[in-house]
Amino acid sequence: MSQKDWTADPFQTARSSAIHLEMRDIYGVAGEAERFALWQKTGRRNSERDAAARAGWMTTVRNMVSRGIAVRRARIVSEPVTEYIRYEHAGTAANLNAGELVRWLPRRRAADIALPGTDLWMFDDAAVEFTFFSGDGEVVEREWRTEPEVIDLVRAAFETVWDRAVPHEEYKIR
């Protein structure tokens, strides 16, 4: 049996699950710089601009969920949170509306969890895509791993984070 090529489009080929672990307090996403700057000025997200900019992702999530795939995102955050995390929190309702499940874990409650060294996606408990960032939060490289010990580490870390984390609807920004 040949091994599945996860690099093609895992969001289209996943069969049961997609989990995303985020551990940074700031991301340098060029495509959202203008929206983030506007949010910093006004304290509000522009729903029309957000909807247009995030339409592709929201469609992807809705399609995955309609295929029966559980899409879960856990964010480990420092408290008090950064302005970027406030911005993310303010826009998370759209993720929930698309069917994604999102939880937040204060970093102090994650201190005793053996965590991978960087953010990641894992699909179907079979393949992990690690994302490596520069110091200012820009993506510099991605790497796929499928070794059983890597899968086991990621699964255990994510499930521990998920169990301790607070559902988005209940998480209050500090």
CSV table of N, CA and C in Angstrom, one decimal:
chain,number,residue,atom,x,y,z
A,1,MET,N,0.8,-1.2,0.0
A,1,MET,CA,0.0,0.0,0.0
A,1,MET,C,0.9,1.2,0.0
A,2,SER,N,0.6,2.2,-0.9
A,2,SER,CA,1.4,3.4,-1.0
A,2,SER,C,1.0,4.4,0.1
A,3,GLN,N,1.9,5.2,0.5
A,3,GLN,CA,1.6,6.2,1.5
A,3,GLN,C,0.9,7.4,0.8
A,4,LYS,N,-0.1,7.9,1.5
A,4,LYS,CA,-0.8,9.0,1.0
A,4,LYS,C,0.0,10.3,0.9
A,5,ASP,N,-0.1,11.0,-0.2
A,5,ASP,CA,0.6,12.3,-0.4
A,5,ASP,C,-0.2,13.4,0.3
A,6,TRP,N,0.2,13.7,1.5
A,6,TRP,CA,-0.5,14.7,2.3
A,6,TRP,C,-0.3,16.1,1.8
A,7,THR,N,0.8,16.4,1.0
A,7,THR,CA,1.1,17.7,0.6
A,7,THR,C,0.2,18.2,-0.5
A,8,ALA,N,-0.6,17.4,-1.1
A,8,ALA,CA,-1.4,17.8,-2.2
A,8,ALA,C,-2.5,18.8,-1.7
A,9,ASP,N,-3.4,18.4,-1.0
A,9,ASP,CA,-4.4,19.3,-0.3
A,9,ASP,C,-5.1,18.6,0.8
A,10,PRO,N,-4.5,18.6,2.0
A,10,PRO,CA,-5.0,17.8,3.1
A,10,PRO,C,-6.4,18.3,3.5
A,11,PHE,N,-6.8,19.5,3.2
A,11,PHE,CA,-8.1,20.0,3.6
A,11,PHE,C,-9.2,19.4,2.7
A,12,GLN,N,-8.8,19.0,1.6
A,12,GLN,CA,-9.7,18.3,0.7
A,12,GLN,C,-9.7,16.8,0.8
A,13,THR,N,-8.6,16.2,1.3
A,13,THR,CA,-8.5,14.8,1.3
A,13,THR,C,-8.6,14.2,2.7
A,14,ALA,N,-8.6,15.0,3.7
A,14,ALA,CA,-8.8,14.4,5.1
A,14,ALA,C,-10.1,13.7,5.2
A,15,ARG,N,-10.1,12.6,6.0
A,15,ARG,CA,-11.3,11.8,6.0
A,15,ARG,C,-12.1,11.9,7.4
A,16,SER,N,-11.4,12.3,8.5
A,16,SER,CA,-12.0,12.3,9.7
A,16,SER,C,-11.7,13.5,10.6
A,17,SER,N,-10.5,14.0,10.6
A,17,SER,CA,-10.2,15.1,11.5
A,17,SER,C,-9.1,16.0,11.0
A,18,ALA,N,-9.2,17.2,11.5
A,18,ALA,CA,-8.1,18.2,11.2
A,18,ALA,C,-8.0,19.0,12.5
A,19,ILE,N,-6.8,19.0,13.1
A,19,ILE,CA,-6.6,19.8,14.3
A,19,ILE,C,-5.5,20.8,14.0
A,20,HIS,N,-5.6,21.9,14.7
A,20,HIS,CA,-4.7,23.0,14.5
A,20,HIS,C,-4.3,23.5,15.9
A,21,LEU,N,-3.0,23.5,16.1
A,21,LEU,CA,-2.4,24.0,17.4
A,21,LEU,C,-1.6,25.3,17.1
A,22,GLU,N,-2.1,26.3,17.8
A,22,GLU,CA,-1.4,27.6,17.6
A,22,GLU,C,-0.8,28.0,19.0
A,23,MET,N,0.5,28.4,19.0
A,23,MET,CA,1.1,28.7,20.2
A,23,MET,C,1.8,30.1,20.3
A,24,ARG,N,1.7,30.9,19.2
A,24,ARG,CA,2.4,32.2,19.2
A,24,ARG,C,1.4,33.2,19.7
A,25,ASP,N,2.0,34.3,20.2
A,25,ASP,CA,1.2,35.5,20.6
A,25,ASP,C,1.0,36.5,19.6
A,26,ILE,N,1.8,36.4,18.5
A,26,ILE,CA,1.7,37.3,17.4
A,26,ILE,C,2.1,36.6,16.1
A,27,TYR,N,1.3,36.9,15.0
A,27,TYR,CA,1.6,36.3,13.7
A,27,TYR,C,1.8,37.5,12.8
A,28,GLY,N,2.7,37.3,11.8
A,28,GLY,CA,3.0,38.3,10.8
A,28,GLY,C,2.3,38.0,9.5
A,29,VAL,N,1.0,38.0,9.4
A,29,VAL,CA,0.3,37.5,8.3
A,29,VAL,C,0.1,38.8,7.4
A,30,ALA,N,0.9,38.8,6.3
A,30,ALA,CA,0.8,40.0,5.4
A,30,ALA,C,-0.6,40.3,4.9
A,31,GLY,N,-1.3,39.3,4.6
A,31,GLY,CA,-2.7,39.5,4.0
A,31,GLY,C,-3.7,40.1,5.0
A,32,GLU,N,-3.4,40.1,6.2
A,32,GLU,CA,-4.3,40.7,7.2
A,32,GLU,C,-3.7,42.0,7.8
A,33,ALA,N,-2.6,42.5,7.4
A,33,ALA,CA,-2.0,43.7,8.0
A,33,ALA,C,-2.9,44.9,8.0
A,34,GLU,N,-3.6,45.1,6.9
A,34,GLU,CA,-4.5,46.3,6.8
A,34,GLU,C,-5.7,46.1,7.8
A,35,ARG,N,-6.2,44.9,7.8
A,35,ARG,CA,-7.4,44.7,8.7
A,35,ARG,C,-7.0,44.8,10.1
A,36,PHE,N,-5.8,44.3,10.5
A,36,PHE,CA,-5.3,44.3,11.8
A,36,PHE,C,-5.1,45.8,12.2
A,37,ALA,N,-4.5,46.6,11.4
A,37,ALA,CA,-4.2,48.0,11.6
A,37,ALA,C,-5.6,48.7,11.9
A,38,LEU,N,-6.6,48.4,11.1
A,38,LEU,CA,-7.9,49.0,11.2
A,38,LEU,C,-8.5,48.6,12.6
A,39,TRP,N,-8.3,47.4,12.9
A,39,TRP,CA,-8.8,46.9,14.2
A,39,TRP,C,-8.1,47.6,15.4
A,40,GLN,N,-6.8,47.8,15.2
A,40,GLN,CA,-6.1,48.5,16.3
A,40,GLN,C,-6.6,50.0,16.5
A,41,LYS,N,-6.9,50.6,15.4
A,41,LYS,CA,-7.5,52.0,15.4
A,41,LYS,C,-8.9,52.0,16.0
A,42,THR,N,-9.7,51.1,15.6
A,42,THR,CA,-11.1,51.2,16.0
A,42,THR,C,-11.6,50.3,17.1
A,43,GLY,N,-10.8,49.2,17.3
A,43,GLY,CA,-11.2,48.2,18.3
A,43,GLY,C,-12.3,47.3,17.8
A,44,ARG,N,-12.6,47.4,16.5
A,44,ARG,CA,-13.7,46.5,15.9
A,44,ARG,C,-13.2,45.9,14.7
A,45,ARG,N,-13.7,44.7,14.4
A,45,ARG,CA,-13.4,44.1,13.1
A,45,ARG,C,-14.4,44.5,12.1
A,46,ASN,N,-14.0,44.8,10.9
A,46,ASN,CA,-14.9,45.2,9.8
A,46,ASN,C,-15.4,43.9,9.2
A,47,SER,N,-16.7,43.5,9.4
A,47,SER,CA,-17.2,42.3,9.1
A,47,SER,C,-17.2,42.1,7.5
A,48,GLU,N,-17.4,43.1,6.8
A,48,GLU,CA,-17.4,43.0,5.3
A,48,GLU,C,-16.0,42.7,4.8
A,49,ARG,N,-15.1,43.4,5.3
A,49,ARG,CA,-13.7,43.1,4.8
A,49,ARG,C,-13.2,41.7,5.3
A,50,ASP,N,-13.6,41.4,6.5
A,50,ASP,CA,-13.2,40.1,7.1
A,50,ASP,C,-13.8,39.0,6.2
A,51,ALA,N,-15.1,39.1,5.9
A,51,ALA,CA,-15.8,38.1,5.2
A,51,ALA,C,-15.2,37.9,3.8
A,52,ALA,N,-14.9,39.0,3.2
A,52,ALA,CA,-14.2,38.9,1.8
A,52,ALA,C,-12.9,38.2,1.9
A,53,ALA,N,-12.1,38.7,2.9
A,53,ALA,CA,-10.7,38.1,3.0
A,53,ALA,C,-10.7,36.7,3.5
A,54,ARG,N,-11.6,36.3,4.3
A,54,ARG,CA,-11.6,35.0,4.9
A,54,ARG,C,-12.6,34.0,4.2
A,55,ALA,N,-13.2,34.4,3.1
A,55,ALA,CA,-14.2,33.6,2.4
A,55,ALA,C,-13.7,32.2,2.1
A,56,GLY,N,-12.5,32.1,1.5
A,56,GLY,CA,-11.9,30.9,1.1
A,56,GLY,C,-11.8,29.9,2.3
A,57,TRP,N,-11.2,30.4,3.4
A,57,TRP,CA,-11.1,29.5,4.5
A,57,TRP,C,-12.4,29.1,5.1
A,58,MET,N,-13.4,30.0,5.2
A,58,MET,CA,-14.7,29.6,5.7
A,58,MET,C,-15.4,28.6,4.9
A,59,THR,N,-15.2,28.7,3.6
A,59,THR,CA,-15.8,27.7,2.6
A,59,THR,C,-15.1,26.4,2.9
A,60,THR,N,-13.8,26.4,3.0
A,60,THR,CA,-13.0,25.1,3.3
A,60,THR,C,-13.5,24.5,4.5
A,61,VAL,N,-13.7,25.2,5.6
A,61,VAL,CA,-14.2,24.6,6.9
A,61,VAL,C,-15.6,24.1,6.7
A,62,ARG,N,-16.5,24.9,6.1
A,62,ARG,CA,-17.8,24.4,5.9
A,62,ARG,C,-17.9,23.1,5.1
A,63,ASN,N,-17.0,23.0,4.0
A,63,ASN,CA,-17.0,21.8,3.2
A,63,ASN,C,-16.5,20.6,4.0
A,64,MET,N,-15.4,20.9,4.8
A,64,MET,CA,-14.9,19.8,5.6
A,64,MET,C,-15.9,19.3,6.6
A,65,VAL,N,-16.6,20.2,7.3
A,65,VAL,CA,-17.6,19.8,8.3
A,65,VAL,C,-18.7,19.1,7.7
A,66,SER,N,-19.1,19.5,6.5
A,66,SER,CA,-20.2,18.8,5.8
A,66,SER,C,-19.8,17.4,5.4
A,67,ARG,N,-18.5,17.1,5.2
A,67,ARG,CA,-18.1,15.8,4.9
A,67,ARG,C,-17.9,15.0,6.2
A,68,GLY,N,-18.2,15.5,7.4
A,68,GLY,CA,-18.1,14.8,8.6
A,68,GLY,C,-16.8,14.9,9.3
A,69,ILE,N,-15.9,15.9,8.9
A,69,ILE,CA,-14.6,16.0,9.4
A,69,ILE,C,-14.7,17.0,10.6
A,70,ALA,N,-14.2,16.6,11.7
A,70,ALA,CA,-14.1,17.5,12.9
A,70,ALA,C,-12.9,18.4,12.7
A,71,VAL,N,-13.1,19.7,12.7
A,71,VAL,CA,-12.1,20.7,12.6
A,71,VAL,C,-12.0,21.4,13.9
A,72,ARG,N,-10.8,21.2,14.6
A,72,ARG,CA,-10.6,21.8,15.9
A,72,ARG,C,-9.3,22.6,15.9
A,73,ARG,N,-9.4,23.8,16.6
A,73,ARG,CA,-8.3,24.7,16.7
A,73,ARG,C,-8.1,25.0,18.2
A,74,ALA,N,-6.9,24.9,18.7
A,74,ALA,CA,-6.6,25.2,20.1
A,74,ALA,C,-5.5,26.3,20.1
A,75,ARG,N,-5.7,27.3,20.8
A,75,ARG,CA,-4.7,28.4,20.9
A,75,ARG,C,-4.2,28.5,22.3
A,76,ILE,N,-2.9,28.4,22.4
A,76,ILE,CA,-2.2,28.6,23.7
A,76,ILE,C,-1.8,30.1,23.7
A,77,VAL,N,-2.2,30.8,24.8
A,77,VAL,CA,-1.9,32.3,24.8
A,77,VAL,C,-1.4,32.7,26.1
A,78,SER,N,-0.5,33.7,26.0
A,78,SER,CA,0.0,34.4,27.2
A,78,SER,C,-1.1,35.4,27.7
A,79,GLU,N,-1.1,35.6,29.0
A,79,GLU,CA,-2.0,36.6,29.6
A,79,GLU,C,-1.2,37.5,30.5
A,80,PRO,N,-1.5,38.8,30.4
A,80,PRO,CA,-2.5,39.4,29.5
A,80,PRO,C,-2.2,39.2,28.0
A,81,VAL,N,-3.2,39.1,27.2
A,81,VAL,CA,-3.0,38.7,25.8
A,81,VAL,C,-2.4,39.9,25.0
A,82,THR,N,-1.8,39.6,23.9
A,82,THR,CA,-1.3,40.7,23.0
A,82,THR,C,-2.4,41.3,22.2
A,83,GLU,N,-2.2,42.4,21.6
A,83,GLU,CA,-3.2,43.0,20.7
A,83,GLU,C,-3.6,42.1,19.6
A,84,TYR,N,-2.6,41.3,19.1
A,84,TYR,CA,-2.9,40.4,18.0
A,84,TYR,C,-3.9,39.3,18.4
A,85,ILE,N,-3.7,38.8,19.6
A,85,ILE,CA,-4.6,37.8,20.2
A,85,ILE,C,-6.0,38.4,20.4
A,86,ARG,N,-6.1,39.6,20.8
A,86,ARG,CA,-7.4,40.3,21.0
A,86,ARG,C,-8.1,40.4,19.6
A,87,TYR,N,-7.3,40.7,18.6
A,87,TYR,CA,-7.8,40.7,17.2
A,87,TYR,C,-8.3,39.4,16.8
A,88,GLU,N,-7.5,38.3,17.0
A,88,GLU,CA,-8.0,37.0,16.7
A,88,GLU,C,-9.2,36.6,17.4
A,89,HIS,N,-9.3,36.9,18.7
A,89,HIS,CA,-10.5,36.5,19.5
A,89,HIS,C,-11.7,37.2,18.9
A,90,ALA,N,-11.5,38.5,18.6
A,90,ALA,CA,-12.7,39.3,18.0
A,90,ALA,C,-13.2,38.7,16.7
A,91,GLY,N,-12.4,38.0,16.0
A,91,GLY,CA,-12.8,37.4,14.7
A,91,GLY,C,-13.1,36.0,14.7
A,92,THR,N,-13.1,35.3,15.9
A,92,THR,CA,-13.3,33.9,15.9
A,92,THR,C,-14.7,33.4,15.7
A,93,ALA,N,-15.7,34.3,15.9
A,93,ALA,CA,-17.1,33.9,15.7
A,93,ALA,C,-17.3,33.4,14.3
A,94,ALA,N,-16.6,34.0,13.3
A,94,ALA,CA,-16.8,33.5,12.0
A,94,ALA,C,-16.3,32.1,11.8
A,95,ASN,N,-15.2,31.7,12.5
A,95,ASN,CA,-14.7,30.3,12.5
A,95,ASN,C,-15.8,29.4,13.0
A,96,LEU,N,-16.4,29.8,14.2
A,96,LEU,CA,-17.4,29.0,14.8
A,96,LEU,C,-18.6,28.8,13.9
A,97,ASN,N,-19.0,29.9,13.2
A,97,ASN,CA,-20.2,29.9,12.3
A,97,ASN,C,-19.9,28.9,11.2
A,98,ALA,N,-18.7,28.8,10.8
A,98,ALA,CA,-18.4,27.9,9.7
A,98,ALA,C,-18.3,26.4,10.1
A,99,GLY,N,-18.3,26.2,11.4
A,99,GLY,CA,-18.3,24.8,12.0
A,99,GLY,C,-17.0,24.4,12.7
A,100,GLU,N,-16.0,25.3,12.7
A,100,GLU,CA,-14.8,25.0,13.4
A,100,GLU,C,-15.0,25.1,14.9
A,101,LEU,N,-14.4,24.3,15.7
A,101,LEU,CA,-14.4,24.3,17.1
A,101,LEU,C,-13.1,25.0,17.6
A,102,VAL,N,-13.2,26.0,18.5
A,102,VAL,CA,-12.0,26.7,18.9
A,102,VAL,C,-12.0,26.8,20.4
A,103,ARG,N,-10.8,26.5,21.0
A,103,ARG,CA,-10.6,26.7,22.4
A,103,ARG,C,-9.4,27.5,22.7
A,104,TRP,N,-9.3,28.1,23.9
A,104,TRP,CA,-8.2,28.9,24.3
A,104,TRP,C,-7.6,28.3,25.6
A,105,LEU,N,-6.3,28.3,25.7
A,105,LEU,CA,-5.6,27.8,26.9
A,105,LEU,C,-4.6,28.8,27.3
A,106,PRO,N,-4.8,29.4,28.5
A,106,PRO,CA,-3.8,30.3,29.0
A,106,PRO,C,-2.5,29.5,29.2
A,107,ARG,N,-1.4,30.2,28.8
A,107,ARG,CA,-0.1,29.5,28.8
A,107,ARG,C,0.3,29.0,30.1
A,108,ARG,N,0.0,29.6,31.2
A,108,ARG,CA,0.4,29.2,32.5
A,108,ARG,C,-0.3,27.8,32.8
A,109,ARG,N,-1.4,27.5,32.2
A,109,ARG,CA,-2.0,26.2,32.4
A,109,ARG,C,-1.5,25.1,31.4
A,110,ALA,N,-0.5,25.5,30.6
A,110,ALA,CA,0.1,24.5,29.7
A,110,ALA,C,1.6,24.2,30.1
A,111,ALA,N,2.0,24.8,31.2
A,111,ALA,CA,3.5,24.7,31.5
A,111,ALA,C,3.9,23.3,31.7
A,112,ASP,N,3.1,22.3,32.1
A,112,ASP,CA,3.5,21.0,32.3
A,112,ASP,C,3.1,20.0,31.2
A,113,ILE,N,2.8,20.5,30.0
A,113,ILE,CA,2.4,19.7,28.8
A,113,ILE,C,3.7,19.6,27.9
A,114,ALA,N,4.0,18.4,27.5
A,114,ALA,CA,5.1,18.3,26.5
A,114,ALA,C,4.5,18.7,25.1
A,115,LEU,N,4.9,19.8,24.7
A,115,LEU,CA,4.4,20.4,23.4
A,115,LEU,C,5.4,20.3,22.3
A,116,PRO,N,4.9,20.2,21.1
A,116,PRO,CA,5.8,20.3,19.9
A,116,PRO,C,6.4,21.7,19.9
A,117,GLY,N,7.5,21.9,19.2
A,117,GLY,CA,8.2,23.2,19.3
A,117,GLY,C,7.6,24.3,18.4
A,118,THR,N,6.5,24.0,17.7
A,118,THR,CA,6.0,25.0,16.8
A,118,THR,C,4.5,24.7,16.5
A,119,ASP,N,3.8,25.6,15.8
A,119,ASP,CA,2.4,25.5,15.4
A,119,ASP,C,2.3,24.3,14.4
A,120,LEU,N,1.1,23.8,14.3
A,120,LEU,CA,1.0,22.6,13.4
A,120,LEU,C,-0.5,22.4,13.0
A,121,TRP,N,-0.6,21.6,12.0
A,121,TRP,CA,-1.9,21.0,11.6
A,121,TRP,C,-1.6,19.5,11.6
A,122,MET,N,-2.6,18.7,12.1
A,122,MET,CA,-2.6,17.3,12.0
A,122,MET,C,-3.9,16.8,11.4
A,123,PHE,N,-3.8,15.9,10.4
A,123,PHE,CA,-4.9,15.4,9.7
A,123,PHE,C,-5.1,13.9,9.9
A,124,ASP,N,-6.3,13.5,10.2
A,124,ASP,CA,-6.6,12.1,10.4
A,124,ASP,C,-5.7,11.3,11.3
A,125,ASP,N,-5.1,11.9,12.2
A,125,ASP,CA,-4.1,11.2,13.1
A,125,ASP,C,-3.1,10.5,12.3
A,126,ALA,N,-2.7,11.0,11.1
A,126,ALA,CA,-1.8,10.3,10.2
A,126,ALA,C,-0.6,11.2,9.7
A,127,ALA,N,-0.8,12.5,9.7
A,127,ALA,CA,0.2,13.3,9.1
A,127,ALA,C,0.2,14.7,9.8
A,128,VAL,N,1.4,15.2,10.1
A,128,VAL,CA,1.5,16.5,10.7
A,128,VAL,C,2.2,17.5,9.8
A,129,GLU,N,1.7,18.7,9.7
A,129,GLU,CA,2.4,19.7,9.0
A,129,GLU,C,2.9,20.8,10.1
A,130,PHE,N,4.2,20.8,10.3
A,130,PHE,CA,4.7,21.8,11.2
A,130,PHE,C,4.9,23.1,10.4
A,131,THR,N,4.7,24.2,11.1
A,131,THR,CA,4.9,25.5,10.5
A,131,THR,C,6.0,26.3,11.3
A,132,PHE,N,7.0,26.7,10.6
A,132,PHE,CA,8.1,27.4,11.3
A,132,PHE,C,8.0,28.8,11.0
A,133,PHE,N,8.3,29.7,12.0
A,133,PHE,CA,8.1,31.1,11.8
A,133,PHE,C,9.4,31.9,12.1
A,134,SER,N,9.5,33.1,11.6
A,134,SER,CA,10.5,34.0,11.9
A,134,SER,C,10.2,34.6,13.3
A,135,GLY,N,11.1,35.3,13.9
A,135,GLY,CA,10.8,35.9,15.2
A,135,GLY,C,9.6,36.9,15.2
A,136,ASP,N,9.4,37.5,14.0
A,136,ASP,CA,8.2,38.5,14.0
A,136,ASP,C,6.9,37.8,13.5
A,137,GLY,N,6.9,36.5,13.4
A,137,GLY,CA,5.7,35.8,13.1
A,137,GLY,C,5.4,35.5,11.7
A,138,GLU,N,6.3,35.6,10.7
A,138,GLU,CA,6.1,35.3,9.4
A,138,GLU,C,6.5,33.8,9.1
A,139,VAL,N,5.7,33.1,8.3
A,139,VAL,CA,6.0,31.7,8.0
A,139,VAL,C,7.3,31.7,7.2
A,140,VAL,N,8.2,30.9,7.6
A,140,VAL,CA,9.5,30.7,6.8
A,140,VAL,C,9.6,29.3,6.2
A,141,GLU,N,8.9,28.3,6.8
A,141,GLU,CA,9.0,27.0,6.2
A,141,GLU,C,7.9,26.1,6.8
A,142,ARG,N,7.6,25.1,6.1
A,142,ARG,CA,6.6,24.1,6.5
A,142,ARG,C,7.3,22.7,6.3
A,143,GLU,N,6.9,21.8,7.2
A,143,GLU,CA,7.5,20.4,7.1
A,143,GLU,C,6.4,19.4,7.4
A,144,TRP,N,6.3,18.4,6.6
A,144,TRP,CA,5.4,17.2,6.8
A,144,TRP,C,6.1,16.1,7.5
A,145,ARG,N,5.4,15.5,8.5
A,145,ARG,CA,6.0,14.3,9.2
A,145,ARG,C,4.9,13.3,9.4
A,146,THR,N,5.3,12.0,9.3
A,146,THR,CA,4.3,11.0,9.4
A,146,THR,C,4.8,9.8,10.3
A,147,GLU,N,5.9,10.0,10.9
A,147,GLU,CA,6.4,9.0,11.8
A,147,GLU,C,5.5,8.7,13.0
A,148,PRO,N,5.2,7.5,13.3
A,148,PRO,CA,4.3,7.2,14.4
A,148,PRO,C,4.6,7.9,15.7
A,149,GLU,N,5.9,8.1,16.1
A,149,GLU,CA,6.2,8.7,17.3
A,149,GLU,C,5.9,10.2,17.3
A,150,VAL,N,6.0,10.8,16.1
A,150,VAL,CA,5.6,12.3,16.0
A,150,VAL,C,4.1,12.4,16.1
A,151,ILE,N,3.4,11.5,15.4
A,151,ILE,CA,1.9,11.5,15.5
A,151,ILE,C,1.5,11.4,16.9
A,152,ASP,N,2.1,10.4,17.6
A,152,ASP,CA,1.7,10.2,19.0
A,152,ASP,C,1.9,11.4,19.9
A,153,LEU,N,3.1,12.0,19.7
A,153,LEU,CA,3.4,13.2,20.5
A,153,LEU,C,2.4,14.3,20.3
A,154,VAL,N,2.1,14.6,19.0
A,154,VAL,CA,1.2,15.6,18.6
A,154,VAL,C,-0.2,15.3,19.1
A,155,ARG,N,-0.7,14.1,18.9
A,155,ARG,CA,-2.0,13.7,19.4
A,155,ARG,C,-2.1,13.9,20.9
A,156,ALA,N,-1.1,13.4,21.7
A,156,ALA,CA,-1.2,13.5,23.1
A,156,ALA,C,-1.1,15.0,23.6
A,157,ALA,N,-0.3,15.8,23.0
A,157,ALA,CA,-0.2,17.2,23.3
A,157,ALA,C,-1.5,17.9,23.0
A,158,PHE,N,-2.0,17.7,21.8
A,158,PHE,CA,-3.2,18.4,21.4
A,158,PHE,C,-4.4,18.0,22.3
A,159,GLU,N,-4.6,16.7,22.6
A,159,GLU,CA,-5.7,16.3,23.4
A,159,GLU,C,-5.6,16.8,24.8
A,160,THR,N,-4.4,16.9,25.3
A,160,THR,CA,-4.2,17.5,26.7
A,160,THR,C,-4.6,19.0,26.7
A,161,VAL,N,-4.1,19.7,25.7
A,161,VAL,CA,-4.4,21.1,25.5
A,161,VAL,C,-5.9,21.3,25.4
A,162,TRP,N,-6.5,20.5,24.5
A,162,TRP,CA,-8.0,20.6,24.2
A,162,TRP,C,-8.8,20.3,25.5
A,163,ASP,N,-8.4,19.3,26.3
A,163,ASP,CA,-9.1,19.0,27.5
A,163,ASP,C,-9.0,20.2,28.6
A,164,ARG,N,-7.9,20.8,28.6
A,164,ARG,CA,-7.7,21.9,29.6
A,164,ARG,C,-8.2,23.3,29.1
A,165,ALA,N,-8.4,23.4,27.8
A,165,ALA,CA,-8.7,24.7,27.2
A,165,ALA,C,-10.2,25.1,27.4
A,166,VAL,N,-10.4,26.4,27.3
A,166,VAL,CA,-11.7,27.0,27.5
A,166,VAL,C,-12.4,27.2,26.1
A,167,PRO,N,-13.6,26.7,25.9
A,167,PRO,CA,-14.3,27.0,24.7
A,167,PRO,C,-14.4,28.5,24.4
A,168,HIS,N,-14.3,28.8,23.1
A,168,HIS,CA,-14.3,30.2,22.7
A,168,HIS,C,-15.4,31.0,23.4
A,169,GLU,N,-16.6,30.5,23.4
A,169,GLU,CA,-17.7,31.2,24.0
A,169,GLU,C,-17.5,31.6,25.4
A,170,GLU,N,-16.7,30.9,26.1
A,170,GLU,CA,-16.5,31.1,27.6
A,170,GLU,C,-15.2,31.8,27.9
A,171,TYR,N,-14.3,31.9,26.9
A,171,TYR,CA,-13.0,32.5,27.2
A,171,TYR,C,-13.1,34.0,27.2
A,172,LYS,N,-12.7,34.6,28.3
A,172,LYS,CA,-12.7,36.0,28.5
A,172,LYS,C,-11.3,36.6,28.4
A,173,ILE,N,-11.1,37.5,27.5
A,173,ILE,CA,-9.8,38.2,27.2
A,173,ILE,C,-9.4,38.9,28.5
A,174,ARG,N,-8.1,38.7,28.9
A,174,ARG,CA,-7.5,39.5,30.0
A,174,ARG,C,-6.4,40.4,29.4
